[in-house]
Amino acid sequence: MVESIEGVIAKISSLGCTMPYGLFKNLILGLVCVSVFGGVNIGSLAWSKETVDDAIFRIKKVGVAIWEPGSEMQEECIPLHPVIQNFCKPCCPDWSHYGIVDFMFLQRDNATSGAVITEEIVAGQQVPVFTTRSMQAATAPGVRLFYGELGPDCMGWEVGYLGVYGMFGAVDRSSLTDSLVIPGDLGGNTPGWTSADEVRPTYASSLNTVEANIFTYRCCPECSSDTLLWSHLGNKPVCHCSNWLFGFRWAGLEEQADLNVLCCRVTNDVFTSYSVRTSSQMLGPQVGFRGRRQWKNWAVEGWAKAMLAGTLLSSSADPIVSSLAPTTIIRPARRLTDAGVGFLGDLNYTVTRRLNDTWWLRLGYNMIWLTGVALAPDQWDFTNTAASGTTLVGGGGVFLHGANLGLEARW
């Protein structure tokens, strides 16, 4: 006896909850349709146009109702309703637009050359006190912004900005016996730099990046039986989305390093400085992968991105003078530029908690690498020749890591 269309619908709905991949669903649907229409042809002597139209109409309803609750199993796996209709046939997620605001708290490393920049005379010997790596920056604040949309044909787009500000490190050393020394011939030829009372090196930097990506997306529903994570916490159903990204990214790293020297503790003495500023501009294509697994009230998300960039590097150094001979220029100002190749890597993992139908709370962890950049302390040159300070030192690297806390809207 031919099985009723309603029974077929219930079975297909049940299959939609246990088989998460649309390819197998479509195959099963096709086989069922063949068996149904075949049974009708055998058991019927006549097949009127009205009956055909009615059957086609009811079969079309299967495609719409396949994710609606139609069985006891589906009551425990209520689907997310589609918001975009295209050939991808997405049944999830329940949003097509998103915006993200993250407040960043990142710690950077100091991977400079490690050259000695300050020494102290102890028992007649010059002992290193500070190197370029002594200036370790504290945790710096930042912000990350994203806006994106899911479009037709399994494609979407997004734009984003990341800024990290106030990365600053400083050290200070004082001597009551005028025993601090700036090394090299530069210190020996600058009055007061071999018998300084105080030396205070500082190191400041900031990072800004802008990116624009297009991406493919594939979203699949899963039931609690298909995933073990939080399966017993009532966070059903599950929607798993994966994206492959391609786009362009720009990054700008701005730095300044100052070697401040106080010669003599007299009322009219002031600090004199060896100040260098660098700028590293990076631009290139970016590729990446992003995944998101969303339950009813929780979601986890992560991405990995990589950019191979061309770099434009520049540095500028102020003239070097001494407070003991302010009219004498020990070294004139320098302006240098260079080009090269760099790399930027960006990793993130974030857990989000639903606040209402639109807003989610975000908490995550980040790692960011930059290579092929010019670091300001690496430009300090303590020789004293006509060519001193005329070489731009590139090939530096920066690593940042830390937490993000923010909000996202999905609608």
mmCIF file of C-alpha atoms in Angstrom:
data_model
loop_
_atom_site.group_PDB
_atom_site.id
_atom_site.type_symbol
_atom_site.label_atom_id
_atom_site.label_comp_id
_atom_site.label_asym_id
_atom_site.label_seq_id
_atom_site.Cartn_x
_atom_site.Cartn_y
_atom_site.Cartn_z
ATOM 1 C CA MET A 1 0.000 0.000 0.000
ATOM 2 C CA VAL A 2 1.326 3.441 -0.898
ATOM 3 C CA GLU A 3 2.571 5.396 2.096
ATOM 4 C CA SER A 4 0.930 8.782 2.630
ATOM 5 C CA ILE A 5 2.739 12.003 1.722
ATOM 6 C CA GLU A 6 2.380 13.131 5.365
ATOM 7 C CA GLY A 7 4.301 10.063 6.500
ATOM 8 C CA VAL A 8 6.988 10.798 3.936
ATOM 9 C CA ILE A 9 7.243 14.377 5.209
ATOM 10 C CA ALA A 10 7.672 13.198 8.800
ATOM 11 C CA LYS A 11 10.406 10.759 7.781
ATOM 12 C CA ILE A 12 12.239 13.401 5.764
ATOM 13 C CA SER A 13 12.036 15.839 8.687
ATOM 14 C CA SER A 14 13.492 13.190 10.978
ATOM 15 C CA LEU A 15 16.299 12.555 8.516
ATOM 16 C CA GLY A 16 17.049 16.283 8.399
ATOM 17 C CA CYS A 17 17.786 16.167 12.119
ATOM 18 C CA THR A 18 20.072 13.149 12.049
ATOM 19 C CA MET A 19 21.949 13.710 8.801
ATOM 20 C CA PRO A 20 23.709 17.071 8.923
ATOM 21 C CA TYR A 21 24.854 17.284 5.353
ATOM 22 C CA GLY A 22 22.568 18.624 2.617
ATOM 23 C CA LEU A 23 23.985 16.322 -0.054
ATOM 24 C CA PHE A 24 22.672 13.192 1.689
ATOM 25 C CA LYS A 25 19.332 14.870 2.445
ATOM 26 C CA ASN A 26 18.782 15.708 -1.222
ATOM 27 C CA LEU A 27 19.700 12.137 -2.230
ATOM 28 C CA ILE A 28 17.220 10.632 0.255
ATOM 29 C CA LEU A 29 14.549 13.126 -0.845
ATOM 30 C CA GLY A 30 15.014 12.104 -4.477
ATOM 31 C CA LEU A 31 14.769 8.399 -3.699
ATOM 32 C CA VAL A 32 11.619 8.920 -1.636
ATOM 33 C CA CYS A 33 10.007 10.960 -4.421
ATOM 34 C CA VAL A 34 10.749 8.193 -6.952
ATOM 35 C CA SER A 35 9.273 5.534 -4.689
ATOM 36 C CA VAL A 36 6.167 7.626 -3.968
ATOM 37 C CA PHE A 37 5.431 8.458 -7.598
ATOM 38 C CA GLY A 38 6.264 4.898 -8.655
ATOM 39 C CA GLY A 39 3.771 3.477 -6.138
ATOM 40 C CA VAL A 40 1.078 5.799 -7.304
ATOM 41 C CA ASN A 41 1.556 4.766 -10.954
ATOM 42 C CA ILE A 42 1.272 1.060 -10.093
ATOM 43 C CA GLY A 43 -1.767 1.395 -7.844
ATOM 44 C CA SER A 44 -3.689 3.912 -9.944
ATOM 45 C CA LEU A 45 -5.476 3.336 -13.259
ATOM 46 C CA ALA A 46 -5.852 7.032 -13.937
ATOM 47 C CA TRP A 47 -3.766 10.018 -13.013
ATOM 48 C CA SER A 48 -5.591 13.274 -13.507
ATOM 49 C CA LYS A 49 -3.975 16.648 -13.948
ATOM 50 C CA GLU A 50 -5.472 17.782 -10.639
ATOM 51 C CA THR A 51 -3.841 14.881 -8.798
ATOM 52 C CA VAL A 52 -0.456 15.652 -10.352
ATOM 53 C CA ASP A 53 -0.750 19.318 -9.463
ATOM 54 C CA ASP A 54 -1.743 18.414 -5.926
ATOM 55 C CA ALA A 55 1.199 16.020 -5.539
ATOM 56 C CA ILE A 56 3.672 18.552 -6.885
ATOM 57 C CA PHE A 57 2.269 21.194 -4.545
ATOM 58 C CA ARG A 58 2.608 18.908 -1.544
ATOM 59 C CA ILE A 59 6.129 17.837 -2.507
ATOM 60 C CA LYS A 60 7.125 21.510 -2.741
ATOM 61 C CA LYS A 61 5.881 21.919 0.783
ATOM 62 C CA VAL A 62 8.403 19.315 1.869
ATOM 63 C CA GLY A 63 11.272 21.592 0.843
ATOM 64 C CA VAL A 64 9.863 24.420 2.943
ATOM 65 C CA ALA A 65 8.824 22.384 5.939
ATOM 66 C CA ILE A 66 11.807 20.097 6.073
ATOM 67 C CA TRP A 67 13.300 22.123 8.986
ATOM 68 C CA GLU A 68 9.986 22.677 10.795
ATOM 69 C CA PRO A 69 9.208 20.546 13.860
ATOM 70 C CA GLY A 70 7.481 17.440 12.498
ATOM 71 C CA SER A 71 8.554 14.606 14.768
ATOM 72 C CA GLU A 72 9.370 13.808 18.356
ATOM 73 C CA MET A 73 13.079 13.942 17.536
ATOM 74 C CA GLN A 74 12.775 17.422 16.042
ATOM 75 C CA GLU A 75 11.182 18.739 19.194
ATOM 76 C CA GLU A 76 14.626 18.339 20.758
ATOM 77 C CA CYS A 77 16.371 19.838 17.740
ATOM 78 C CA ILE A 78 14.384 22.899 16.737
ATOM 79 C CA PRO A 79 16.075 24.335 13.638
ATOM 80 C CA LEU A 80 17.256 27.870 13.018
ATOM 81 C CA HIS A 81 15.137 29.393 10.282
ATOM 82 C CA PRO A 82 16.861 30.498 7.075
ATOM 83 C CA VAL A 83 17.319 34.177 6.361
ATOM 84 C CA ILE A 84 18.930 33.838 2.920
ATOM 85 C CA GLN A 85 17.456 31.817 0.070
ATOM 86 C CA ASN A 86 19.964 30.644 -2.529
ATOM 87 C CA PHE A 87 21.351 27.448 -3.995
ATOM 88 C CA CYS A 88 23.347 26.792 -0.795
ATOM 89 C CA LYS A 89 19.985 25.996 0.870
ATOM 90 C CA PRO A 90 21.104 27.276 4.282
ATOM 91 C CA CYS A 91 18.897 26.325 7.182
ATOM 92 C CA CYS A 92 21.123 28.263 9.575
ATOM 93 C CA PRO A 93 22.335 30.618 10.926
ATOM 94 C CA ASP A 94 19.507 32.856 12.082
ATOM 95 C CA TRP A 95 21.367 36.021 11.020
ATOM 96 C CA SER A 96 22.773 37.510 7.818
ATOM 97 C CA HIS A 97 24.540 40.650 9.155
ATOM 98 C CA TYR A 98 27.029 41.074 11.977
ATOM 99 C CA GLY A 99 28.924 43.842 13.725
ATOM 100 C CA ILE A 100 31.693 43.415 16.305
ATOM 101 C CA VAL A 101 33.277 45.797 18.817
ATOM 102 C CA ASP A 102 36.152 44.360 20.848
ATOM 103 C CA PHE A 103 38.292 46.103 23.434
ATOM 104 C CA MET A 104 41.800 44.660 23.275
ATOM 105 C CA PHE A 105 44.368 44.223 26.047
ATOM 106 C CA LEU A 106 47.607 43.147 24.382
ATOM 107 C CA GLN A 107 51.145 42.580 25.612
ATOM 108 C CA ARG A 108 53.951 42.957 23.067
ATOM 109 C CA ASP A 109 57.421 41.488 23.161
ATOM 110 C CA ASN A 110 60.704 43.321 22.624
ATOM 111 C CA ALA A 111 62.585 41.407 19.955
ATOM 112 C CA THR A 112 65.124 44.133 19.209
ATOM 113 C CA SER A 113 68.813 43.406 18.636
ATOM 114 C CA GLY A 114 69.782 43.492 22.314
ATOM 115 C CA ALA A 115 72.653 45.924 21.794
ATOM 116 C CA VAL A 116 74.083 47.572 24.922
ATOM 117 C CA ILE A 117 72.938 51.187 25.220
ATOM 118 C CA THR A 118 74.103 52.132 28.739
ATOM 119 C CA GLU A 119 77.051 51.060 30.878
ATOM 120 C CA GLU A 120 78.221 51.893 34.381
ATOM 121 C CA ILE A 121 81.754 52.128 35.709
ATOM 122 C CA VAL A 122 82.099 49.658 38.581
ATOM 123 C CA ALA A 123 85.534 49.097 40.137
ATOM 124 C CA GLY A 124 87.151 50.592 37.067
ATOM 125 C CA GLN A 125 85.231 48.335 34.656
ATOM 126 C CA GLN A 126 82.376 49.295 32.322
ATOM 127 C CA VAL A 127 79.465 46.982 33.117
ATOM 128 C CA PRO A 128 76.355 46.816 30.876
ATOM 129 C CA VAL A 129 73.262 48.295 32.532
ATOM 130 C CA PHE A 130 70.666 48.581 29.755
ATOM 131 C CA THR A 131 70.202 46.959 26.351
ATOM 132 C CA THR A 132 67.601 47.697 23.705
ATOM 133 C CA ARG A 133 65.512 44.871 25.217
ATOM 134 C CA SER A 134 65.400 46.456 28.671
ATOM 135 C CA MET A 135 62.436 48.620 27.665
ATOM 136 C CA GLN A 136 59.556 46.178 28.065
ATOM 137 C CA ALA A 137 56.138 47.607 27.239
ATOM 138 C CA ALA A 138 53.224 47.193 29.621
ATOM 139 C CA THR A 139 49.866 45.799 28.504
ATOM 140 C CA ALA A 140 48.424 48.204 25.959
ATOM 141 C CA PRO A 141 44.776 48.965 25.140
ATOM 142 C CA GLY A 142 43.279 48.670 21.696
ATOM 143 C CA VAL A 143 40.060 48.280 19.754
ATOM 144 C CA ARG A 144 38.821 45.982 16.986
ATOM 145 C CA LEU A 145 35.818 46.714 14.748
ATOM 146 C CA PHE A 146 34.144 44.479 12.169
ATOM 147 C CA TYR A 147 31.075 44.674 9.965
ATOM 148 C CA GLY A 148 30.040 41.950 7.527
ATOM 149 C CA GLU A 149 27.159 40.493 5.528
ATOM 150 C CA LEU A 150 26.232 37.089 4.142
ATOM 151 C CA GLY A 151 25.212 37.446 0.519
ATOM 152 C CA PRO A 152 23.792 35.158 -2.161
ATOM 153 C CA ASP A 153 25.606 32.267 -3.824
ATOM 154 C CA CYS A 154 27.440 31.276 -0.642
ATOM 155 C CA MET A 155 29.479 34.504 -0.668
ATOM 156 C CA GLY A 156 29.855 37.294 1.868
ATOM 157 C CA TRP A 157 32.022 40.309 2.609
ATOM 158 C CA GLU A 158 33.426 42.151 5.625
ATOM 159 C CA VAL A 159 35.598 45.112 6.578
ATOM 160 C CA GLY A 160 37.592 45.422 9.777
ATOM 161 C CA TYR A 161 39.928 47.662 11.777
ATOM 162 C CA LEU A 162 42.394 46.887 14.556
ATOM 163 C CA GLY A 163 44.288 49.492 16.553
ATOM 164 C CA VAL A 164 46.695 49.023 19.468
ATOM 165 C CA TYR A 165 47.810 52.194 21.183
ATOM 166 C CA GLY A 166 50.114 53.246 24.005
ATOM 167 C CA MET A 167 52.667 50.432 23.840
ATOM 168 C CA PHE A 168 55.312 52.085 26.022
ATOM 169 C CA GLY A 169 58.340 50.872 27.939
ATOM 170 C CA ALA A 170 60.978 52.792 29.883
ATOM 171 C CA VAL A 171 63.835 52.203 32.313
ATOM 172 C CA ASP A 172 65.819 54.657 34.420
ATOM 173 C CA ARG A 173 69.207 54.626 36.125
ATOM 174 C CA SER A 174 70.779 57.343 38.297
ATOM 175 C CA SER A 175 74.298 57.706 39.646
ATOM 176 C CA LEU A 176 75.616 60.040 42.317
ATOM 177 C CA THR A 177 79.193 59.478 41.168
ATOM 178 C CA ASP A 178 78.816 60.410 37.473
ATOM 179 C CA SER A 179 79.536 56.809 36.512
ATOM 180 C CA LEU A 180 77.011 56.193 33.710
ATOM 181 C CA VAL A 181 78.440 55.814 30.210
ATOM 182 C CA ILE A 182 76.951 55.786 26.718
ATOM 183 C CA PRO A 183 78.976 53.162 24.804
ATOM 184 C CA GLY A 184 80.962 53.402 21.611
ATOM 185 C CA ASP A 185 82.720 56.266 19.926
ATOM 186 C CA LEU A 186 79.471 58.235 19.908
ATOM 187 C CA GLY A 187 79.430 58.368 23.709
ATOM 188 C CA GLY A 188 83.144 59.118 23.847
ATOM 189 C CA ASN A 189 82.789 62.089 21.471
ATOM 190 C CA THR A 190 79.677 63.594 23.046
ATOM 191 C CA PRO A 191 80.569 65.815 26.037
ATOM 192 C CA GLY A 192 79.037 64.525 29.276
ATOM 193 C CA TRP A 193 78.008 61.109 27.884
ATOM 194 C CA THR A 194 80.880 59.258 29.576
ATOM 195 C CA SER A 195 80.166 60.690 33.026
ATOM 196 C CA ALA A 196 76.384 60.981 33.108
ATOM 197 C CA ASP A 197 74.269 61.344 36.238
ATOM 198 C CA GLU A 198 71.095 59.775 34.803
ATOM 199 C CA VAL A 199 70.080 57.782 31.725
ATOM 200 C CA ARG A 200 66.462 57.108 30.806
ATOM 201 C CA PRO A 201 65.735 55.145 27.592
ATOM 202 C CA THR A 202 62.096 55.064 26.407
ATOM 203 C CA TYR A 203 60.342 53.078 23.680
ATOM 204 C CA ALA A 204 56.848 53.802 22.318
ATOM 205 C CA SER A 205 54.909 52.215 19.464
ATOM 206 C CA SER A 206 51.424 51.911 17.992
ATOM 207 C CA LEU A 207 49.845 49.561 15.463
ATOM 208 C CA ASN A 208 46.927 50.117 13.090
ATOM 209 C CA THR A 209 45.513 47.679 10.533
ATOM 210 C CA VAL A 210 42.595 47.824 8.073
ATOM 211 C CA GLU A 211 41.306 44.824 6.123
ATOM 212 C CA ALA A 212 38.621 44.068 3.547
ATOM 213 C CA ASN A 213 37.682 40.464 2.792
ATOM 214 C CA ILE A 214 35.292 38.438 0.704
ATOM 215 C CA PHE A 215 34.525 34.931 1.886
ATOM 216 C CA THR A 216 32.674 31.763 1.084
ATOM 217 C CA TYR A 217 30.416 30.336 3.742
ATOM 218 C CA ARG A 218 28.897 26.950 4.421
ATOM 219 C CA CYS A 219 26.501 26.508 7.333
ATOM 220 C CA CYS A 220 25.206 23.121 8.468
ATOM 221 C CA PRO A 221 22.774 22.218 11.252
ATOM 222 C CA GLU A 222 23.694 19.588 13.793
ATOM 223 C CA CYS A 223 21.700 17.923 16.554
ATOM 224 C CA SER A 224 22.852 17.229 20.070
ATOM 225 C CA SER A 225 23.548 13.641 19.054
ATOM 226 C CA ASP A 226 26.109 14.938 16.538
ATOM 227 C CA THR A 227 28.137 16.971 19.017
ATOM 228 C CA LEU A 228 29.221 16.196 22.565
ATOM 229 C CA LEU A 229 30.073 19.752 23.602
ATOM 230 C CA TRP A 230 27.421 21.123 25.953
ATOM 231 C CA SER A 231 24.932 18.585 24.587
ATOM 232 C CA HIS A 232 23.186 18.285 27.957
ATOM 233 C CA LEU A 233 22.943 21.988 28.789
ATOM 234 C CA GLY A 234 19.853 22.739 26.709
ATOM 235 C CA ASN A 235 21.855 24.671 24.116
ATOM 236 C CA LYS A 236 20.221 23.101 21.076
ATOM 237 C CA PRO A 237 20.175 23.230 18.111
ATOM 238 C CA VAL A 238 23.730 23.557 16.786
ATOM 239 C CA CYS A 239 24.717 25.555 13.711
ATOM 240 C CA HIS A 240 28.238 25.139 12.355
ATOM 241 C CA CYS A 241 29.549 27.698 9.834
ATOM 242 C CA SER A 242 32.912 27.712 8.064
ATOM 243 C CA ASN A 243 34.400 30.521 5.958
ATOM 244 C CA TRP A 244 37.342 30.742 3.592
ATOM 245 C CA LEU A 245 38.494 34.349 3.359
ATOM 246 C CA PHE A 246 40.436 36.293 0.754
ATOM 247 C CA GLY A 247 41.130 39.997 0.810
ATOM 248 C CA PHE A 248 43.660 42.773 1.287
ATOM 249 C CA ARG A 249 45.122 44.191 4.455
ATOM 250 C CA TRP A 250 47.165 47.238 5.397
ATOM 251 C CA ALA A 251 49.175 47.530 8.588
ATOM 252 C CA GLY A 252 51.122 50.490 9.906
ATOM 253 C CA LEU A 253 53.620 50.233 12.779
ATOM 254 C CA GLU A 254 54.864 53.545 14.161
ATOM 255 C CA GLU A 255 57.685 53.629 16.723
ATOM 256 C CA GLN A 256 59.911 56.065 18.581
ATOM 257 C CA ALA A 257 62.951 55.388 20.781
ATOM 258 C CA ASP A 258 64.674 58.051 22.893
ATOM 259 C CA LEU A 259 67.962 57.655 24.755
ATOM 260 C CA ASN A 260 67.758 60.509 27.263
ATOM 261 C CA VAL A 261 70.991 61.504 29.008
ATOM 262 C CA LEU A 262 71.402 63.946 31.911
ATOM 263 C CA CYS A 263 74.993 64.989 32.196
ATOM 264 C CA CYS A 264 75.327 67.014 35.343
ATOM 265 C CA ARG A 265 73.100 67.704 38.319
ATOM 266 C CA VAL A 266 73.155 71.462 38.073
ATOM 267 C CA THR A 267 70.212 73.824 37.945
ATOM 268 C CA ASN A 268 70.585 74.680 34.269
ATOM 269 C CA ASP A 269 71.318 71.187 32.950
ATOM 270 C CA VAL A 270 68.730 69.376 30.823
ATOM 271 C CA PHE A 271 68.361 65.971 29.212
ATOM 272 C CA THR A 272 69.796 65.542 25.740
ATOM 273 C CA SER A 273 68.513 62.731 23.566
ATOM 274 C CA TYR A 274 69.384 60.351 20.795
ATOM 275 C CA SER A 275 65.910 60.125 19.229
ATOM 276 C CA VAL A 276 64.878 57.844 16.365
ATOM 277 C CA ARG A 277 61.452 57.348 14.766
ATOM 278 C CA THR A 278 60.506 54.542 12.385
ATOM 279 C CA SER A 279 57.494 53.794 10.219
ATOM 280 C CA SER A 280 56.682 50.395 8.698
ATOM 281 C CA GLN A 281 53.867 50.314 6.139
ATOM 282 C CA MET A 282 52.664 46.853 5.051
ATOM 283 C CA LEU A 283 50.190 46.086 2.262
ATOM 284 C CA GLY A 284 49.323 42.784 0.657
ATOM 285 C CA PRO A 285 46.831 39.975 0.030
ATOM 286 C CA GLN A 286 45.366 38.078 2.947
ATOM 287 C CA VAL A 287 43.916 34.574 3.160
ATOM 288 C CA GLY A 288 42.308 32.883 6.120
ATOM 289 C CA PHE A 289 39.828 30.454 7.581
ATOM 290 C CA ARG A 290 37.120 31.092 10.168
ATOM 291 C CA GLY A 291 34.759 28.732 11.944
ATOM 292 C CA ARG A 292 31.781 29.331 14.220
ATOM 293 C CA ARG A 293 29.720 26.797 16.152
ATOM 294 C CA GLN A 294 26.532 28.303 17.572
ATOM 295 C CA TRP A 295 24.137 26.841 20.107
ATOM 296 C CA LYS A 296 20.963 28.462 21.350
ATOM 297 C CA ASN A 297 22.683 30.719 23.895
ATOM 298 C CA TRP A 298 26.408 30.055 23.383
ATOM 299 C CA ALA A 299 28.834 30.140 20.486
ATOM 300 C CA VAL A 300 32.534 29.587 19.917
ATOM 301 C CA GLU A 301 34.410 31.207 17.061
ATOM 302 C CA GLY A 302 37.977 31.254 15.812
ATOM 303 C CA TRP A 303 40.005 32.417 12.854
ATOM 304 C CA ALA A 304 43.477 32.170 11.372
ATOM 305 C CA LYS A 305 44.645 34.786 8.855
ATOM 306 C CA ALA A 306 47.931 35.337 7.052
ATOM 307 C CA MET A 307 49.157 38.237 4.916
ATOM 308 C CA LEU A 308 52.259 38.310 2.713
ATOM 309 C CA ALA A 309 53.013 41.983 2.285
ATOM 310 C CA GLY A 310 55.263 44.407 0.570
ATOM 311 C CA THR A 311 56.799 46.817 3.066
ATOM 312 C CA LEU A 312 57.860 50.445 2.883
ATOM 313 C CA LEU A 313 60.204 51.306 5.752
ATOM 314 C CA SER A 314 61.437 54.721 6.842
ATOM 315 C CA SER A 315 63.414 56.148 9.739
ATOM 316 C CA SER A 316 64.366 59.589 10.931
ATOM 317 C CA ALA A 317 66.855 60.613 13.618
ATOM 318 C CA ASP A 318 67.174 64.020 15.243
ATOM 319 C CA PRO A 319 70.554 65.792 15.431
ATOM 320 C CA ILE A 320 72.673 64.720 18.404
ATOM 321 C CA VAL A 321 73.960 67.497 20.646
ATOM 322 C CA SER A 322 75.243 67.817 24.210
ATOM 323 C CA SER A 323 73.983 70.175 26.881
ATOM 324 C CA LEU A 324 77.633 71.013 27.603
ATOM 325 C CA ALA A 325 78.142 72.155 23.996
ATOM 326 C CA PRO A 326 74.669 73.004 22.646
ATOM 327 C CA THR A 327 75.962 74.688 19.498
ATOM 328 C CA THR A 328 78.024 71.706 18.427
ATOM 329 C CA ILE A 329 76.214 69.081 16.365
ATOM 330 C CA ILE A 330 77.778 65.708 17.052
ATOM 331 C CA ARG A 331 75.720 64.009 14.314
ATOM 332 C CA PRO A 332 73.306 65.648 11.878
ATOM 333 C CA ALA A 333 69.742 64.515 11.307
ATOM 334 C CA ARG A 334 69.181 61.384 9.229
ATOM 335 C CA ARG A 335 66.300 60.448 6.901
ATOM 336 C CA LEU A 336 66.249 56.946 5.422
ATOM 337 C CA THR A 337 63.830 54.788 3.402
ATOM 338 C CA ASP A 338 63.852 51.178 2.236
ATOM 339 C CA ALA A 339 61.504 48.517 0.870
ATOM 340 C CA GLY A 340 61.141 44.820 1.535
ATOM 341 C CA VAL A 341 58.791 41.937 2.230
ATOM 342 C CA GLY A 342 56.939 41.202 5.455
ATOM 343 C CA PHE A 343 54.377 38.895 6.996
ATOM 344 C CA LEU A 344 51.398 39.352 9.301
ATOM 345 C CA GLY A 345 49.641 36.491 11.091
ATOM 346 C CA ASP A 346 46.439 36.862 13.118
ATOM 347 C CA LEU A 347 44.873 34.198 15.375
ATOM 348 C CA ASN A 348 41.766 34.533 17.540
ATOM 349 C CA TYR A 349 39.558 32.255 19.621
ATOM 350 C CA THR A 350 36.423 33.704 21.222
ATOM 351 C CA VAL A 351 33.525 32.433 23.328
ATOM 352 C CA THR A 352 30.241 34.365 23.085
ATOM 353 C CA ARG A 353 27.106 34.385 25.249
ATOM 354 C CA ARG A 354 23.726 35.465 23.914
ATOM 355 C CA LEU A 355 22.182 38.463 25.694
ATOM 356 C CA ASN A 356 19.027 38.782 23.589
ATOM 357 C CA ASP A 357 17.852 38.109 20.040
ATOM 358 C CA THR A 358 20.524 40.422 18.599
ATOM 359 C CA TRP A 359 23.357 41.034 21.066
ATOM 360 C CA TRP A 360 26.113 38.701 22.257
ATOM 361 C CA LEU A 361 28.873 39.163 24.861
ATOM 362 C CA ARG A 362 32.384 38.211 23.660
ATOM 363 C CA LEU A 363 35.521 37.063 25.508
ATOM 364 C CA GLY A 364 38.554 35.713 23.694
ATOM 365 C CA TYR A 365 42.314 35.456 23.226
ATOM 366 C CA ASN A 366 44.496 36.765 20.393
ATOM 367 C CA MET A 367 47.968 36.333 18.916
ATOM 368 C CA ILE A 368 49.416 38.634 16.247
ATOM 369 C CA TRP A 369 52.810 38.433 14.511
ATOM 370 C CA LEU A 370 54.534 40.986 12.303
ATOM 371 C CA THR A 371 57.846 40.432 10.536
ATOM 372 C CA GLY A 372 59.916 42.513 8.146
ATOM 373 C CA VAL A 373 59.417 45.768 10.075
ATOM 374 C CA ALA A 374 61.849 48.458 11.266
ATOM 375 C CA LEU A 375 62.126 48.690 15.058
ATOM 376 C CA ALA A 376 63.215 52.065 16.411
ATOM 377 C CA PRO A 377 65.823 50.894 18.995
ATOM 378 C CA ASP A 378 67.586 48.850 16.297
ATOM 379 C CA GLN A 379 68.420 52.101 14.491
ATOM 380 C CA TRP A 380 70.668 53.384 17.294
ATOM 381 C CA ASP A 381 74.232 53.467 15.977
ATOM 382 C CA PHE A 382 76.965 54.184 18.522
ATOM 383 C CA THR A 383 79.814 54.461 16.027
ATOM 384 C CA ASN A 384 81.096 57.895 15.091
ATOM 385 C CA THR A 385 81.990 58.058 11.413
ATOM 386 C CA ALA A 386 80.603 59.886 8.427
ATOM 387 C CA ALA A 387 78.498 56.822 7.585
ATOM 388 C CA SER A 388 77.135 56.337 11.107
ATOM 389 C CA GLY A 389 73.354 56.222 11.228
ATOM 390 C CA THR A 390 72.966 55.955 7.448
ATOM 391 C CA THR A 391 71.787 52.327 7.355
ATOM 392 C CA LEU A 392 68.132 51.474 7.901
ATOM 393 C CA VAL A 393 67.892 48.210 9.836
ATOM 394 C CA GLY A 394 64.799 46.231 8.829
ATOM 395 C CA GLY A 395 63.798 42.628 9.274
ATOM 396 C CA GLY A 396 62.492 43.132 12.797
ATOM 397 C CA GLY A 397 59.551 41.329 14.331
ATOM 398 C CA VAL A 398 56.738 42.056 16.773
ATOM 399 C CA PHE A 399 54.583 39.543 18.653
ATOM 400 C CA LEU A 400 51.445 40.606 20.523
ATOM 401 C CA HIS A 401 49.101 38.476 22.584
ATOM 402 C CA GLY A 402 46.266 39.088 24.983
ATOM 403 C CA ALA A 403 42.554 39.165 25.650
ATOM 404 C CA ASN A 404 39.577 40.758 23.940
ATOM 405 C CA LEU A 405 36.287 41.700 25.595
ATOM 406 C CA GLY A 406 33.392 43.146 23.665
ATOM 407 C CA LEU A 407 29.958 42.927 22.099
ATOM 408 C CA GLU A 408 28.652 41.667 18.802
ATOM 409 C CA ALA A 409 25.320 42.137 17.068
ATOM 410 C CA ARG A 410 23.893 39.538 14.680
ATOM 411 C CA TRP A 411 20.633 40.100 12.849
#
